[in-house]
Amino acid sequence: MSIRLAGLLALAASLAWGAPKRLVILKVDGLPKDIVQKYLDERDPLSGKSRLPWLDRIFRQQGASVDNFYVRGISLSAPSWSMLDTGRNLVIRGNAEYDRYTLRVYDYLNFFPFYVGYARAKRADMPGVEVLDEAGVPLLIDRYPSGERYQSMQLYQRGVSWETLGGTLVHRITSRTPGQLFNEWQLGFELGKGVNEQVERELIAKLADPNVRYLDFFVGDYDHVGHLTNDAASQYGVIRQLDTLAGRIWTAIQGSELADQTIFVLVSDHGMNTDPAVISQGYSLIDFFGSAEGGGHHVITNRHPLTEYKLKGLDPFVSEVVTPSAHSFYLKDQADDYPTALLDLDGNERACVQLRNNRLNELQILLQRPRDSRAIFQLLDEQRASWERTLKELDEELGALRRLIARLDATVKSTSVKWAKSHRKEGAYLDLRRQTAQLHSWQEDEVGYSAYARALARLLRMEPKQFESSKPKTDELIPKRVMGDPNTIYDLQNYAVGPGTDGFRRVNYFELITGVRVRNNVQAQVSSKPVDFVAVRCPVEAPDEEGIWVYESETSQALILSRRGQSGLELRYVPVQGLRQDRSGKVTYTEQPWRDGLPLRIFEDPQLSVPGDRAEWLSGWHTDREWLEAVHQTAYSNAIIGLQEELSRDLPAPAVPPKSADEIVLRRFEERKRHLAQADLLILASNHWNFNTRGFNPGGNHGSFFRISTHSVFMLAGAGIPEGLRVERPYDSLSFMPTLLSLTGLASPDELKRFPGPVIDEFDPNRHRSETAEASLYNCCR
Amino acid sequence: MLRCGRFCLTAIAVIVGLFAENASDERVRVERVPVLGGGELITLICQLPQDAASGKAGQDFPLISILRDTMGDADPSNDALRSVWVLSYARPSIFQRIAGTLPFLYMRAGSSQRHDHGVPVPIFDMGAAGRRTFPKVTRAVLQSEMLDTIGIPVRASTRAYSGNATDFRNQHVWQALNVLSSTSPNDELSASDLERLQARLLLSTRMLGDLVSESYLSAAFNKENTARMETRGHNWELLRQKAEEDGLYFQPLSVGFNKSAHALLWIESHHYDRDMPFNGQFLSIANPFEGNWLEKWKGYKETWYLDANGARVDADIPGARPVEMVPVALYSLDHPRTPLLLVDFRRPSMPKRREMMRRAVDQVTVGVLGLTGFGNWPFLAGNTAWRFVRTRWGAAMDRTARERAYAQLDHSLFLDESLNPALRRELQRRVDGFAMNPMDNGMAVEARIAREQYAALVAFAGRPGGLEKTLARDRSMEIAPEVHSKGSRAMFELAHVATFGRYQHTDRMNTELLAEVDRERRFAWHKRFLEDVLDSTPRAEVAFDMGQVQKSLDAITEIGGENPNLREESEQLVRRVLAQTSDAMTRQRCLECLQRLAKLPVVSTPAAAVSADNGAQ
């Protein structure tokens, strides 16, 4: 599939509409717009210039800036860059994701396994790219043939440039005099800086090659420092270095042959909730879920808690760590076999939680008491229809997958030849590696899902007579290392954590999590409540609508409804209270009028911008565009859109639609895998709180919908970009790629319309010219 | 292009000064004393808090003096920072020196009656930092190649002495950094001066740190500052979370000039949960919920008000209950990786015993057994592995960092007036008991010594042949590369070392030599500015005031014209500026400067001026 896709994209690139322009993108991880704006506006008393003189010169004086550019979805690197790099809705929703059926970990941030896999010819792309490829979602870089692009090291990286790594080591030494090396040794060498220097060196060299039409440079320094310290001087130091880097790139662009055809872009994936006066406080959800009150879960995370204090923390390949609970009520000492909670805590202002399916818990607890065989079969009968349907569908999907694996295996084997070193950078070689990686991935899925299907079948085959002769072995019936189907709201409100007086000891996670309070809170600006709210998908009656339930307390709740209308996505916020779901799935709640103190604090926010009566406007259906314009300046910015984006089960349509029967079934399998990687619970931290357990992030965090975390940087300069333009109208990540495609002439107007996000048409030179002409005429007439 | 990371930091150095959050304490004032011969003595003086110094409240505590050579004019471009005195740093007495040679002696040997009216010894010379390296390296080589081979008594005692002497000096460097890091830029000390001072002092604690180039000082300062702020925030949060986990209460403390560099852990004295699980990792204290120490506690207590969740609230909050709180431990938040236990209220002697044990192990392995790192590879490998694992697990293995933490707390407590006086006294008493260096005098004695030394220094500054002579000597050393060959300078250096520093070659500074010093300094100043401009931005006019750039171009052109040795360098700089600017006026100025440099006649060298009027002192 990826070969066909690449071919189409290359063809599209070669048949570009209009004169395609060169694109140079400076990608900065976590750079907050507000902080950049502050320094842009401040004057250096010594020079009288902006404190960020190059960004001021390039993007404010000679270029344009989107002043209200937001992350759509969660303000987290992997999801956010995926949206910027594809222009499509979310496929990847966290920095780490887990498949509920197989516990396969999608560890999007870990470079080490990728580099080693690449060296062993088993991988071709970073894990995020592999997932997007499987979902049929192309990247911006795919628009350019491999010889016309230069990509730096980043999350959505295709291939590895060993020359960059090799050059880093060599140039780190050869570009310095012995004196400089001595000085740097005394101050402490920094390898990361060496990599950046090498990438810069290569990028500037590539700018001299007119055949290279796409170049990017990913910088993660600000995000790193912003997490570690809220010290304004330290953060400014990094931003100032970035400013100078932009200056050097811009100067090189100006000196290049394609200077007048080059667009230079500065973009960040999210902001950073950092305040020089406040230290971000951490709360450990691992400890919470492992505690007796939290359910005594054995918890899986993608990294070791307190990594820096463990020898195991030095293992760069780790993607799964089990933290056993000493308080488990029915799975004591079975942490490796029966982990029951999966946490993705990255970004740290939010956590994605997947808990083992409540019915599996109940079944396992009942199996530990074989006298309750009637209850066991009652439970099995309750699940039978759903599990049989799953089993039937899995059977079809695995059949199609096996046929696909056989075909691909034959292709890979037939094309596996010894490649000459000189040919190892060519597209065909990388495509073969890509196919090999794809084959391994599908084989892994086939093994995992087959095992799950067998376990499900075993459960469904279970009969009462098995209980008559001997006690059935729990571990033969309950699949190990499986989370099962996602939990419903009922499950999460009545989660079985162990045997209890009336059958089960149950926990209501909504009340429990939002009820957490801490004693050690020494900052007046920080509340003693680490959790702001919890959000989950909620079934709604209308078949064409999706619902998201936002729970802050028993009396402060909301339902965010979404549907596809004539003009695209439409959303509605319904204040509710007392929402409950019964075991059959029926949801009940009481609507309440708009008032202060509801989740997301929209109603009382002075920055809310709606025409007429607030309550009236807020009670209606509005498109995502209308919501964005109304709420983007509020404390929670575009949370209402972001929550829908993060929790929706919708996936972007593949670039190449499935045609054959197998392709259609495999598409369903792909959708299943993505749904199984989604969270049961999305937990959002209160302001200046974080859930980091890997270490400590006192400087700042992101991941929430607070405006400071979602407000990102998008600035442009160069060919065709109006000078001095400041776009006030709000836009989000979905507009990034179509806007660049429009500006570079790489997509037709028809294709641009198929993107879910609008093109930022303020950059349209025709529109700008006509507006300027209008303004001139107006001034003349005055 | 690729050096820009470093130079960018240099360029922003001054701007970073604007972020100085530790606004100078109002009790600190700067005194400027003119020095004969064209200099000034800048001194930071703190007024002691009301109950410090044994009841002598409100007395001055002169902290640091810095000699600035101004060449007798108001032009800042020919100024040079030279000697730095930490005024509480005095030569150890004979008795202290002897005590310092005794291994396993971990106590203060200074006398409370000690006075020092002599002219103080500078702790550092900003203008000749590298000169300290040769003696340091020589001492290290002598120690390992000669003294260590003589036998256990010599090895153990010489190592004990050098360790104590180094610690004693470093202790005062940390104190100086304590003061300077919380000093805001002022008329006497610019942001750049403060950064360079701090960077040099910090580097002076490392074996080869004095050799770091001037152009890297800003980077060194910024790196240190960022690392310190990261560590402080990290430890702050680690300790807060540990307190939460272990049922204790966390309170960040600002002691003296240090904002939030320390933290106290507290425990409820009566209503605590005796079954509370306690995990002492990172805290280095015994389970405070065990035993009956709280019932017997007679020390400092505070009354707090807690809400129903146990969080501290104001007394007037409805439902707030008063609770008696007892301090458990005080930590430094500046220690790398983990907070460092400085005061254990339950077992006061524990931190000192732990430190004594660490040092004793070092002295046994190195001083007694002679197991030095590079002399015994298996020991080096084992020791390195052991230290790595222990550090990884959060143990405080960095002796320098520990010493710095103790020195800074001692100093900060002495100057503090923000803490509750009773708590401060309690802390001072416990920190005072921690003293381990025989050369240490204690803060109260050092404050008196500082006053005496400052008085002596001020007198020395105004005396003909006093600091005036120091200035002349420094200038002579500065100009030496211009007037003496490399061979001659090597001979002078050899004589200096051979006479244990008693001989110091000094040229008599006549008008021409003074003019040359002036030229060299102005050239260096403008060159540094222009290099910062060129290395920190690809186009000068975007980030810098081009008026200043043009002034510097004029200055280096003029100096290059006066000194043929600098002409080529001037020309190269002008050409680089020309290549890196599009500003029409500056480009025009560059061309004019190049023309002027090309037309200049050859002038005589400064060496000629020396031959006429030379002398050694």
mmCIF file with all atom_site columns, N, CA and C in Angstrom, chain B residues 16-39:
data_model
loop_
_atom_site.group_PDB
_atom_site.id
_atom_site.type_symbol
_atom_site.label_atom_id
_atom_site.label_alt_id
_atom_site.label_comp_id
_atom_site.label_asym_id
_atom_site.label_entity_id
_atom_site.label_seq_id
_atom_site.pdbx_PDB_ins_code
_atom_site.Cartn_x
_atom_site.Cartn_y
_atom_site.Cartn_z
_atom_site.occupancy
_atom_site.B_iso_or_equiv
_atom_site.pdbx_formal_charge
_atom_site.auth_seq_id
_atom_site.auth_comp_id
_atom_site.auth_asym_id
_atom_site.auth_atom_id
_atom_site.pdbx_PDB_model_num
ATOM 1  N N  . VAL B 1 16 ? 20.917 38.633 29.758 1.00 0.00 ? 16 VAL B N  1
ATOM 2  C CA . VAL B 1 16 ? 20.502 37.694 30.790 1.00 0.00 ? 16 VAL B CA 1
ATOM 3  C C  . VAL B 1 16 ? 20.508 38.375 32.160 1.00 0.00 ? 16 VAL B C  1
ATOM 4  N N  . GLY B 1 17 ? 21.392 39.318 32.306 1.00 0.00 ? 17 GLY B N  1
ATOM 5  C CA . GLY B 1 17 ? 21.438 40.062 33.560 1.00 0.00 ? 17 GLY B CA 1
ATOM 6  C C  . GLY B 1 17 ? 20.114 40.698 33.912 1.00 0.00 ? 17 GLY B C  1
ATOM 7  N N  . LEU B 1 18 ? 19.321 40.991 32.897 1.00 0.00 ? 18 LEU B N  1
ATOM 8  C CA . LEU B 1 18 ? 18.020 41.611 33.143 1.00 0.00 ? 18 LEU B CA 1
ATOM 9  C C  . LEU B 1 18 ? 17.079 40.674 33.875 1.00 0.00 ? 18 LEU B C  1
ATOM 10 N N  . PHE B 1 19 ? 17.376 39.366 33.798 1.00 0.00 ? 19 PHE B N  1
ATOM 11 C CA . PHE B 1 19 ? 16.482 38.405 34.413 1.00 0.00 ? 19 PHE B CA 1
ATOM 12 C C  . PHE B 1 19 ? 16.820 38.178 35.882 1.00 0.00 ? 19 PHE B C  1
ATOM 13 N N  . ALA B 1 20 ? 17.918 38.779 36.337 1.00 0.00 ? 20 ALA B N  1
ATOM 14 C CA . ALA B 1 20 ? 18.356 38.514 37.714 1.00 0.00 ? 20 ALA B CA 1
ATOM 15 C C  . ALA B 1 20 ? 17.179 38.677 38.659 1.00 0.00 ? 20 ALA B C  1
ATOM 16 N N  . GLU B 1 21 ? 16.671 37.520 39.111 1.00 0.00 ? 21 GLU B N  1
ATOM 17 C CA . GLU B 1 21 ? 15.489 37.571 39.956 1.00 0.00 ? 21 GLU B CA 1
ATOM 18 C C  . GLU B 1 21 ? 15.856 37.807 41.407 1.00 0.00 ? 21 GLU B C  1
ATOM 19 N N  . ASN B 1 22 ? 17.088 37.430 41.740 1.00 0.00 ? 22 ASN B N  1
ATOM 20 C CA . ASN B 1 22 ? 17.502 37.619 43.117 1.00 0.00 ? 22 ASN B CA 1
ATOM 21 C C  . ASN B 1 22 ? 17.904 39.071 43.308 1.00 0.00 ? 22 ASN B C  1
ATOM 22 N N  . ALA B 1 23 ? 16.924 39.919 43.394 1.00 0.00 ? 23 ALA B N  1
ATOM 23 C CA . ALA B 1 23 ? 17.239 41.326 43.570 1.00 0.00 ? 23 ALA B CA 1
ATOM 24 C C  . ALA B 1 23 ? 18.119 41.484 44.791 1.00 0.00 ? 23 ALA B C  1
ATOM 25 N N  . SER B 1 24 ? 19.068 42.360 44.706 1.00 0.00 ? 24 SER B N  1
ATOM 26 C CA . SER B 1 24 ? 20.015 42.518 45.800 1.00 0.00 ? 24 SER B CA 1
ATOM 27 C C  . SER B 1 24 ? 19.284 42.794 47.099 1.00 0.00 ? 24 SER B C  1
ATOM 28 N N  . ASP B 1 25 ? 19.791 42.169 48.115 1.00 0.00 ? 25 ASP B N  1
ATOM 29 C CA . ASP B 1 25 ? 19.250 42.413 49.435 1.00 0.00 ? 25 ASP B CA 1
ATOM 30 C C  . ASP B 1 25 ? 19.539 43.870 49.783 1.00 0.00 ? 25 ASP B C  1
ATOM 31 N N  . GLU B 1 26 ? 18.570 44.511 50.413 1.00 0.00 ? 26 GLU B N  1
ATOM 32 C CA . GLU B 1 26 ? 18.762 45.936 50.740 1.00 0.00 ? 26 GLU B CA 1
ATOM 33 C C  . GLU B 1 26 ? 19.888 46.151 51.734 1.00 0.00 ? 26 GLU B C  1
ATOM 34 N N  . ARG B 1 27 ? 20.224 45.091 52.448 1.00 0.00 ? 27 ARG B N  1
ATOM 35 C CA . ARG B 1 27 ? 21.296 45.256 53.444 1.00 0.00 ? 27 ARG B CA 1
ATOM 36 C C  . ARG B 1 27 ? 22.676 45.241 52.800 1.00 0.00 ? 27 ARG B C  1
ATOM 37 N N  . VAL B 1 28 ? 22.720 44.884 51.545 1.00 0.00 ? 28 VAL B N  1
ATOM 38 C CA . VAL B 1 28 ? 24.023 44.858 50.877 1.00 0.00 ? 28 VAL B CA 1
ATOM 39 C C  . VAL B 1 28 ? 24.247 46.190 50.174 1.00 0.00 ? 28 VAL B C  1
ATOM 40 N N  . ARG B 1 29 ? 25.371 46.793 50.431 1.00 0.00 ? 29 ARG B N  1
ATOM 41 C CA . ARG B 1 29 ? 25.705 48.038 49.742 1.00 0.00 ? 29 ARG B CA 1
ATOM 42 C C  . ARG B 1 29 ? 27.071 47.866 49.075 1.00 0.00 ? 29 ARG B C  1
ATOM 43 N N  . VAL B 1 30 ? 27.306 48.729 48.114 1.00 0.00 ? 30 VAL B N  1
ATOM 44 C CA . VAL B 1 30 ? 28.584 48.667 47.404 1.00 0.00 ? 30 VAL B CA 1
ATOM 45 C C  . VAL B 1 30 ? 29.390 49.907 47.786 1.00 0.00 ? 30 VAL B C  1
ATOM 46 N N  . GLU B 1 31 ? 30.601 49.689 48.224 1.00 0.00 ? 31 GLU B N  1
ATOM 47 C CA . GLU B 1 31 ? 31.489 50.817 48.542 1.00 0.00 ? 31 GLU B CA 1
ATOM 48 C C  . GLU B 1 31 ? 32.583 50.883 47.490 1.00 0.00 ? 31 GLU B C  1
ATOM 49 N N  . ARG B 1 32 ? 32.890 52.116 47.095 1.00 0.00 ? 32 ARG B N  1
ATOM 50 C CA . ARG B 1 32 ? 33.938 52.298 46.090 1.00 0.00 ? 32 ARG B CA 1
ATOM 51 C C  . ARG B 1 32 ? 35.044 53.148 46.720 1.00 0.00 ? 32 ARG B C  1
ATOM 52 N N  . VAL B 1 33 ? 36.243 52.591 46.754 1.00 0.00 ? 33 VAL B N  1
ATOM 53 C CA . VAL B 1 33 ? 37.373 53.310 47.351 1.00 0.00 ? 33 VAL B CA 1
ATOM 54 C C  . VAL B 1 33 ? 38.411 53.549 46.257 1.00 0.00 ? 33 VAL B C  1
ATOM 55 N N  . PRO B 1 34 ? 38.793 54.827 46.018 1.00 0.00 ? 34 PRO B N  1
ATOM 56 C CA . PRO B 1 34 ? 39.806 55.067 44.989 1.00 0.00 ? 34 PRO B CA 1
ATOM 57 C C  . PRO B 1 34 ? 41.161 54.481 45.380 1.00 0.00 ? 34 PRO B C  1
ATOM 58 N N  . VAL B 1 35 ? 41.874 54.023 44.393 1.00 0.00 ? 35 VAL B N  1
ATOM 59 C CA . VAL B 1 35 ? 43.194 53.435 44.623 1.00 0.00 ? 35 VAL B CA 1
ATOM 60 C C  . VAL B 1 35 ? 44.219 54.298 43.907 1.00 0.00 ? 35 VAL B C  1
ATOM 61 N N  . LEU B 1 36 ? 45.281 54.589 44.587 1.00 0.00 ? 36 LEU B N  1
ATOM 62 C CA . LEU B 1 36 ? 46.352 55.391 43.972 1.00 0.00 ? 36 LEU B CA 1
ATOM 63 C C  . LEU B 1 36 ? 46.870 54.684 42.726 1.00 0.00 ? 36 LEU B C  1
ATOM 64 N N  . GLY B 1 37 ? 47.164 55.431 41.730 1.00 0.00 ? 37 GLY B N  1
ATOM 65 C CA . GLY B 1 37 ? 47.703 54.834 40.508 1.00 0.00 ? 37 GLY B CA 1
ATOM 66 C C  . GLY B 1 37 ? 46.645 54.559 39.471 1.00 0.00 ? 37 GLY B C  1
ATOM 67 N N  . GLY B 1 38 ? 45.385 54.901 39.782 1.00 0.00 ? 38 GLY B N  1
ATOM 68 C CA . GLY B 1 38 ? 44.349 54.757 38.762 1.00 0.00 ? 38 GLY B CA 1
ATOM 69 C C  . GLY B 1 38 ? 43.545 53.487 38.882 1.00 0.00 ? 38 GLY B C  1
ATOM 70 N N  . GLY B 1 39 ? 42.936 53.320 40.022 1.00 0.00 ? 39 GLY B N  1
ATOM 71 C CA . GLY B 1 39 ? 42.068 52.152 40.183 1.00 0.00 ? 39 GLY B CA 1
ATOM 72 C C  . GLY B 1 39 ? 41.025 52.405 41.240 1.00 0.00 ? 39 GLY B C  1
#
